[in-house]
Structures are given as structure tokens and as C-alpha cells.
Amino acid sequence: MTTTPRPPRPTRLTILRTTVTDPLARPLLDELTHEYSTRYAKPVDLSREYPAEDFAPPGGAFLLLLEDGAPVAGGAYRRYDARTAELKRIWTHSAHRRRGLGRRVLAALEEDAAARGYTRVHLTTGPRQPEAKGLYLAAGYRPLFDLSVPPETIGPLPFVKHLEIPRP
């Protein structure tokens, strides 16, 4: 008797607005720390880089993308200036890459920032993160550096994007 394989169970993706200190964020932040330390061959301590309050309302936010309740991606923003949010910590768990989850997190961060009145977002990514550079270019971010120059000669790669403020 042959059995027909079952189609994969659909997963449910949800956005959770939370804090950097939420235990659900720990696996993603730990993996992000390891990735940065490995790519740049130096120790990184994300907990000391910015205070957790930077990523809390009213000026900031920390979002996790959950798949069936488990964190698979996330990101944050903080106030850069009165009109600009600075995106940070955008991350997809290594077991869940190449599924468009980073783009979903990016869109959720942009939407949240626009809802709080920000009219643009700014971010930097490292020169050894070509995937991130590709994501930001594909999502309509304008590079504030010369794309023809080798990234390692630039240092952090800055980007900017203007946001549309939602109308009530």
C-alpha cells in the first residue's frame, strides 16, 4: 500500500512588538553576536553597544518575526533625529534564510517607524555583509556611498530611505 505524502503544514508568521531583553530575542541576538564576531574577527558585545531603552517606545521599537510562536527573524530601530529612525539588529536565524523573512522584518520596521511619525530611515551595514547590502538595495534604500568602490575600503555602508506617512 502506498501512502501519499502530506503537503507541508502551512506556518503562521506573526510580528511581536517586544523588547531587546525578552527571552525570545536571546537566540537571535546570540547568533547575531556570533556572526558579527566571526565575520569581522573581533569580539562583539551587542548588549553594551546601545542601551535597551533606545529600542523602546516612544522613539524606538524591537520586533520579532515568529513562526508558529518561535522567533525566526527580528530587527529594531531607534531615534536618529526628529524625522529619522535608525534601523539596527535586522537578523534572520541561519536555519530560516532565503525565505524573504528579512524583507518582512524590514517592511514591518518601516511601517512601525512611519506610524510613529518618522519620515525616513537610516541604517548602516558592515562591508562583509553582502546579503544585507543586497536586501537594502532591493528594498529601495539609497546607498550613501559609491557602489563601484570595494566595500572593505569604505567601512560601514550607509543607506537611507524616505517613508510614506500613513494617512488616518
Coordinates of N, CA and C in Angstrom, one line a residue:
M1 N 0.8 -1.2 0.0 CA 0.0 0.0 0.0 C 0.9 1.2 0.0
T2 N 0.6 2.1 -0.9 CA 1.4 3.4 -1.0 C 0.6 4.5 -0.3
T3 N 1.4 5.3 0.4 CA 0.7 6.5 1.0 C 1.2 7.7 0.3
T4 N 0.2 8.6 0.2 CA 0.5 9.9 -0.5 C 1.1 10.8 0.6
P5 N 2.3 11.4 0.3 CA 2.9 12.3 1.3 C 2.0 13.5 1.5
R6 N 1.9 13.9 2.7 CA 1.1 15.1 3.1 C 1.8 16.3 2.7
P7 N 1.1 17.3 2.2 CA 1.7 18.6 1.9 C 2.2 19.2 3.2
P8 N 3.3 20.0 3.1 CA 3.8 20.6 4.3 C 2.7 21.5 5.0
R9 N 2.7 21.4 6.3 CA 1.8 22.2 7.1 C 2.1 23.7 6.9
P10 N 1.1 24.5 6.6 CA 1.3 25.9 6.5 C 1.8 26.5 7.8
T11 N 2.7 27.4 7.8 CA 3.2 28.0 9.0 C 2.5 29.4 9.2
R12 N 2.5 29.8 10.4 CA 1.9 31.1 10.7 C 2.9 32.1 11.1
L13 N 3.1 33.2 10.4 CA 4.0 34.2 10.7 C 3.3 35.4 11.4
T14 N 3.9 35.8 12.5 CA 3.3 37.0 13.3 C 4.4 37.9 13.7
I15 N 4.1 39.1 13.8 CA 5.1 40.1 14.3 C 4.8 40.3 15.8
L16 N 5.8 40.3 16.6 CA 5.7 40.5 18.1 C 6.5 41.8 18.4
R17 N 5.8 42.8 18.9 CA 6.5 44.0 19.4 C 6.9 43.7 20.8
T18 N 8.2 43.8 21.1 CA 8.7 43.3 22.4 C 9.9 44.2 22.8
T19 N 10.8 43.6 23.6 CA 12.0 44.4 24.0 C 13.2 43.5 23.7
V20 N 14.3 44.2 23.7 CA 15.6 43.5 23.5 C 15.9 42.5 24.6
T21 N 15.3 42.7 25.8 CA 15.6 41.9 26.9 C 14.6 40.7 27.0
D22 N 13.6 40.6 26.1 CA 12.7 39.5 26.0 C 13.5 38.2 25.8
P23 N 13.2 37.1 26.6 CA 14.0 35.9 26.4 C 13.8 35.3 25.0
L24 N 12.7 35.6 24.3 CA 12.5 35.1 22.9 C 13.5 35.7 22.0
A25 N 14.1 36.9 22.3 CA 15.1 37.5 21.5 C 16.5 36.9 21.6
R26 N 16.7 36.3 22.7 CA 18.1 35.8 23.1 C 18.7 35.0 22.0
P27 N 18.1 33.9 21.4 CA 18.7 33.1 20.4 C 19.1 33.9 19.2
L28 N 18.3 34.8 18.7 CA 18.6 35.6 17.6 C 19.8 36.6 17.9
L29 N 19.8 37.2 19.0 CA 20.8 38.1 19.4 C 22.2 37.4 19.6
D30 N 22.1 36.2 20.2 CA 23.3 35.4 20.4 C 23.9 35.0 19.0
E31 N 23.0 34.6 18.1 CA 23.5 34.2 16.8 C 24.1 35.4 16.0
L32 N 23.4 36.6 16.2 CA 23.9 37.8 15.5 C 25.3 38.2 16.1
T33 N 25.5 38.1 17.4 CA 26.7 38.3 18.0 C 27.8 37.4 17.5
H34 N 27.5 36.1 17.4 CA 28.5 35.2 16.8 C 28.8 35.5 15.4
E35 N 27.8 35.8 14.6 CA 28.0 36.1 13.2 C 28.9 37.3 13.0
Y36 N 28.6 38.4 13.7 CA 29.5 39.6 13.7 C 30.9 39.3 14.1
S37 N 31.0 38.6 15.2 CA 32.4 38.3 15.7 C 33.2 37.4 14.7
T38 N 32.5 36.5 14.0 CA 33.1 35.6 13.1 C 33.5 36.4 11.8
R39 N 32.6 37.1 11.3 CA 32.8 37.9 10.0 C 33.9 38.9 10.1
Y40 N 33.9 39.6 11.3 CA 34.8 40.7 11.5 C 36.0 40.3 12.4
A41 N 36.1 39.1 12.8 CA 37.3 38.6 13.5 C 37.6 39.4 14.7
K42 N 36.6 39.8 15.4 CA 36.8 40.6 16.7 C 35.6 40.4 17.6
P43 N 35.8 40.4 18.9 CA 34.6 40.2 19.8 C 33.6 41.3 19.6
V44 N 32.3 41.0 19.8 CA 31.3 42.0 19.7 C 30.4 41.7 20.9
D45 N 30.0 42.8 21.5 CA 29.1 42.7 22.7 C 27.9 43.7 22.4
L46 N 26.8 43.1 21.8 CA 25.7 43.9 21.4 C 25.0 44.6 22.6
S47 N 25.0 43.9 23.8 CA 24.4 44.4 24.9 C 25.0 45.7 25.4
R48 N 26.3 46.0 25.1 CA 26.9 47.2 25.6 C 26.9 48.3 24.5
E49 N 26.6 47.9 23.2 CA 26.7 48.9 22.2 C 25.6 50.0 22.3
Y50 N 24.4 49.6 22.6 CA 23.3 50.5 22.8 C 22.5 50.1 24.0
P51 N 22.0 51.0 24.8 CA 21.1 50.6 25.9 C 19.8 50.1 25.3
A52 N 19.2 49.1 26.0 CA 17.9 48.6 25.6 C 16.8 49.6 25.4
E53 N 16.9 50.7 26.2 CA 15.9 51.7 26.2 C 15.8 52.4 24.8
D54 N 17.0 52.4 24.1 CA 17.0 53.0 22.7 C 16.0 52.4 21.8
F55 N 15.7 51.1 22.0 CA 14.8 50.3 21.1 C 13.4 50.2 21.7
A56 N 13.0 51.1 22.6 CA 11.7 51.0 23.2 C 10.9 52.3 22.8
P57 N 9.6 52.2 22.8 CA 8.7 53.3 22.6 C 9.0 54.4 23.6
P58 N 8.9 55.7 23.2 CA 8.2 56.2 22.0 C 9.1 56.3 20.8
G59 N 10.4 56.4 21.0 CA 11.3 56.7 19.9 C 11.8 55.5 19.2
G60 N 11.6 54.3 19.7 CA 12.2 53.1 19.0 C 11.2 51.9 19.2
A61 N 11.7 50.8 18.6 CA 10.9 49.6 18.7 C 11.8 48.4 18.5
F62 N 11.4 47.2 19.0 CA 12.1 46.0 18.8 C 11.1 45.0 18.4
L63 N 11.2 44.4 17.2 CA 10.2 43.5 16.6 C 10.8 42.1 16.4
L64 N 10.1 41.1 16.7 CA 10.4 39.7 16.3 C 9.4 39.2 15.4
L65 N 9.9 38.4 14.4 CA 9.0 37.7 13.5 C 9.0 36.3 14.0
L66 N 7.8 35.8 14.4 CA 7.6 34.5 14.9 C 6.9 33.6 13.9
E67 N 7.4 32.4 13.9 CA 6.8 31.3 13.0 C 6.2 30.3 13.9
D68 N 4.9 30.2 14.0 CA 4.2 29.3 14.9 C 4.7 29.5 16.3
G69 N 5.0 30.8 16.7 CA 5.3 31.1 18.0 C 6.8 31.1 18.3
A70 N 7.6 30.7 17.4 CA 9.1 30.6 17.6 C 9.8 31.7 16.8
P71 N 10.8 32.4 17.4 CA 11.4 33.5 16.7 C 12.3 33.0 15.5
V72 N 12.1 33.6 14.4 CA 12.9 33.3 13.2 C 13.6 34.5 12.6
A73 N 13.2 35.7 13.0 CA 13.9 36.9 12.5 C 13.5 38.0 13.4
G74 N 14.2 39.1 13.2 CA 13.8 40.3 14.0 C 14.6 41.5 13.6
G75 N 14.3 42.6 14.3 CA 15.0 43.9 14.0 C 14.5 45.0 14.9
A76 N 15.2 46.1 14.9 CA 14.9 47.2 15.7 C 15.1 48.5 15.1
Y77 N 14.6 49.6 15.7 CA 15.0 50.9 15.3 C 15.1 51.8 16.5
R78 N 15.8 52.8 16.4 CA 15.9 53.8 17.5 C 15.9 55.2 16.8
R79 N 15.7 56.2 17.6 CA 15.6 57.6 17.1 C 17.0 58.0 16.7
Y80 N 17.1 58.5 15.4 CA 18.4 59.0 14.9 C 18.3 60.5 15.0
D81 N 17.2 61.1 14.6 CA 16.9 62.5 14.8 C 15.4 62.7 14.7
A82 N 14.9 63.9 14.8 CA 13.5 64.1 14.9 C 12.7 63.5 13.8
R83 N 13.2 63.4 12.6 CA 12.5 62.8 11.4 C 13.0 61.4 11.0
T84 N 14.1 61.0 11.6 CA 14.7 59.8 11.1 C 14.8 58.7 12.2
A85 N 14.5 57.5 11.8 CA 14.7 56.3 12.6 C 15.9 55.6 12.1
E86 N 16.7 55.0 13.0 CA 17.9 54.3 12.6 C 17.6 52.8 12.8
L87 N 17.7 52.0 11.7 CA 17.4 50.6 11.8 C 18.7 49.9 12.3
K88 N 18.4 48.9 13.2 CA 19.5 48.1 13.8 C 19.1 46.7 14.0
R89 N 20.0 45.8 14.1 CA 19.8 44.4 14.6 C 18.9 43.6 13.7
I90 N 18.8 43.9 12.4 CA 18.0 43.2 11.5 C 18.6 41.8 11.2
W91 N 17.9 40.8 11.5 CA 18.5 39.5 11.5 C 17.5 38.4 11.2
T92 N 18.0 37.4 10.5 CA 17.2 36.1 10.2 C 18.0 35.0 10.7
H93 N 17.4 34.1 11.5 CA 18.1 32.9 12.0 C 18.6 32.1 10.8
S94 N 19.8 31.6 11.0 CA 20.5 30.9 9.9 C 19.7 29.7 9.3
A95 N 18.9 29.1 10.1 CA 18.1 28.0 9.6 C 16.9 28.4 8.8
H96 N 16.6 29.7 8.7 CA 15.4 30.2 8.1 C 15.7 31.3 7.0
R97 N 17.0 31.3 6.5 CA 17.3 32.3 5.5 C 16.8 31.9 4.1
R98 N 16.8 32.9 3.2 CA 16.4 32.7 1.8 C 14.9 32.5 1.7
R99 N 14.1 33.0 2.6 CA 12.7 32.8 2.6 C 12.0 34.2 2.5
G100 N 12.7 35.3 2.4 CA 12.1 36.6 2.4 C 11.7 37.1 3.8
L101 N 12.2 36.5 4.8 CA 11.8 36.9 6.2 C 12.5 38.3 6.6
G102 N 13.7 38.5 6.1 CA 14.4 39.7 6.4 C 13.6 40.9 5.8
R103 N 13.1 40.7 4.6 CA 12.3 41.7 3.9 C 11.0 42.0 4.7
R104 N 10.4 40.9 5.2 CA 9.2 41.1 6.0 C 9.5 42.0 7.3
V105 N 10.6 41.7 7.9 CA 11.0 42.4 9.1 C 11.3 43.9 8.7
L106 N 12.0 44.1 7.6 CA 12.3 45.4 7.2 C 11.0 46.2 6.9
A107 N 10.0 45.6 6.2 CA 8.8 46.2 6.0 C 8.0 46.6 7.3
A108 N 8.0 45.7 8.2 CA 7.3 45.9 9.5 C 8.0 47.0 10.3
L109 N 9.3 47.1 10.2 CA 10.0 48.2 10.9 C 9.7 49.5 10.2
E110 N 9.7 49.6 8.9 CA 9.4 50.8 8.2 C 8.0 51.2 8.5
E111 N 7.0 50.3 8.5 CA 5.6 50.6 8.8 C 5.5 51.2 10.2
D112 N 6.1 50.5 11.2 CA 6.1 51.0 12.6 C 6.7 52.4 12.7
A113 N 7.8 52.6 12.1 CA 8.5 53.9 12.2 C 7.6 55.0 11.6
A114 N 7.0 54.7 10.4 CA 6.2 55.7 9.8 C 4.9 56.0 10.7
A115 N 4.4 55.0 11.3 CA 3.3 55.2 12.2 C 3.6 56.1 13.4
R116 N 4.9 56.1 13.8 CA 5.3 56.9 14.9 C 5.8 58.3 14.4
G117 N 5.6 58.6 13.1 CA 5.9 59.9 12.6 C 7.2 60.1 11.9
Y118 N 8.0 59.1 11.9 CA 9.3 59.2 11.2 C 9.1 59.3 9.7
T119 N 9.8 60.1 9.0 CA 9.7 60.3 7.5 C 10.8 59.6 6.7
R120 N 11.8 59.2 7.4 CA 12.9 58.5 6.7 C 13.5 57.5 7.7
V121 N 14.2 56.5 7.1 CA 15.0 55.6 7.9 C 16.5 55.6 7.4
H122 N 17.4 55.4 8.3 CA 18.8 55.4 8.0 C 19.3 54.1 8.6
L123 N 20.3 53.5 8.0 CA 21.0 52.3 8.5 C 22.3 52.2 8.0
T124 N 23.2 51.4 8.7 CA 24.5 51.1 8.1 C 24.6 49.5 8.2
T125 N 25.3 49.0 7.3 CA 25.6 47.6 7.4 C 27.1 47.4 7.2
G126 N 27.7 46.3 7.6 CA 29.1 46.1 7.5 C 29.5 45.8 6.1
P127 N 30.8 46.1 5.8 CA 31.3 45.8 4.4 C 31.4 44.3 4.1
R128 N 31.3 43.4 5.1 CA 31.4 42.0 4.9 C 30.0 41.3 5.0
Q129 N 29.0 42.1 4.7 CA 27.6 41.6 4.8 C 26.9 41.9 3.4
P130 N 27.4 41.2 2.4 CA 26.8 41.4 1.0 C 25.3 41.1 1.0
E131 N 24.9 40.1 1.8 CA 23.4 39.8 1.7 C 22.6 41.0 2.2
A132 N 23.1 41.6 3.3 CA 22.4 42.8 3.8 C 22.4 43.9 2.8
K133 N 23.5 44.2 2.2 CA 23.6 45.2 1.2 C 22.6 44.9 0.0
G134 N 22.5 43.7 -0.4 CA 21.6 43.3 -1.4 C 20.1 43.5 -1.0
L135 N 19.8 43.2 0.2 CA 18.5 43.3 0.7 C 18.1 44.8 0.7
Y136 N 18.9 45.7 1.2 CA 18.6 47.1 1.3 C 18.4 47.7 -0.1
L137 N 19.3 47.3 -1.0 CA 19.2 47.9 -2.4 C 17.9 47.4 -3.0
A138 N 17.5 46.1 -2.8 CA 16.3 45.5 -3.4 C 15.1 46.2 -2.8
A139 N 15.2 46.6 -1.5 CA 14.0 47.2 -0.8 C 13.9 48.7 -1.0
G140 N 14.7 49.3 -1.9 CA 14.6 50.7 -2.3 C 15.4 51.6 -1.5
Y141 N 16.4 51.1 -0.8 CA 17.2 52.0 0.0 C 18.3 52.6 -0.9
R142 N 18.6 53.9 -0.7 CA 19.6 54.6 -1.5 C 20.9 54.5 -0.8
P143 N 21.9 54.0 -1.4 CA 23.3 54.0 -0.8 C 23.8 55.4 -0.7
L144 N 24.5 55.6 0.4 CA 25.1 56.9 0.6 C 26.6 56.7 0.4
F145 N 27.0 55.9 -0.5 CA 28.4 55.5 -0.8 C 28.5 55.1 -2.3
D146 N 29.6 55.1 -2.8 CA 29.9 54.7 -4.2 C 29.8 53.2 -4.3
L147 N 28.8 52.7 -5.0 CA 28.7 51.2 -5.2 C 29.8 50.6 -6.0
S148 N 30.6 51.4 -6.7 CA 31.7 50.8 -7.5 C 33.0 50.6 -6.7
V149 N 33.0 51.1 -5.5 CA 34.2 51.1 -4.7 C 34.1 49.8 -3.8
P150 N 35.2 49.0 -3.6 CA 35.2 47.9 -2.8 C 34.7 48.2 -1.4
P151 N 33.7 47.5 -0.9 CA 33.1 47.8 0.4 C 34.1 47.9 1.6
E152 N 35.1 47.0 1.5 CA 36.1 47.0 2.6 C 36.9 48.3 2.7
T153 N 37.0 49.1 1.6 CA 37.7 50.3 1.7 C 36.8 51.5 2.2
I154 N 35.5 51.2 2.4 CA 34.5 52.2 2.8 C 34.3 52.1 4.3
G155 N 34.2 50.9 4.9 CA 33.8 50.7 6.3 C 32.3 50.5 6.3
P156 N 31.7 51.0 7.4 CA 30.2 50.8 7.4 C 29.5 51.4 6.2
L157 N 28.6 50.7 5.6 CA 27.9 51.1 4.4 C 26.6 51.8 4.8
P158 N 26.4 53.1 4.6 CA 25.2 53.8 5.0 C 24.2 53.8 3.9
F159 N 22.9 53.7 4.3 CA 21.8 53.7 3.4 C 20.7 54.7 4.0
V160 N 19.8 55.2 3.1 CA 18.7 56.0 3.6 C 17.5 55.6 2.7
K161 N 16.3 55.8 3.3 CA 15.0 55.6 2.5 C 14.0 56.5 3.1
H162 N 13.2 57.2 2.3 CA 12.1 58.0 2.7 C 10.9 57.2 2.9
L163 N 10.1 57.5 3.9 CA 8.9 56.7 4.2 C 7.7 57.5 3.9
E164 N 6.6 56.8 3.6 CA 5.3 57.5 3.4 C 4.6 57.4 4.8
I165 N 4.2 58.5 5.2 CA 3.4 58.6 6.5 C 2.0 58.1 6.2
P166 N 1.5 57.1 7.0 CA 0.1 56.7 6.8 C -0.9 57.8 7.1
R167 N -1.9 57.8 6.3 CA -2.9 58.8 6.4 C -4.1 58.2 7.2
P168 N -4.6 59.0 8.2 CA -5.7 58.5 9.0 C -7.0 58.2 8.2

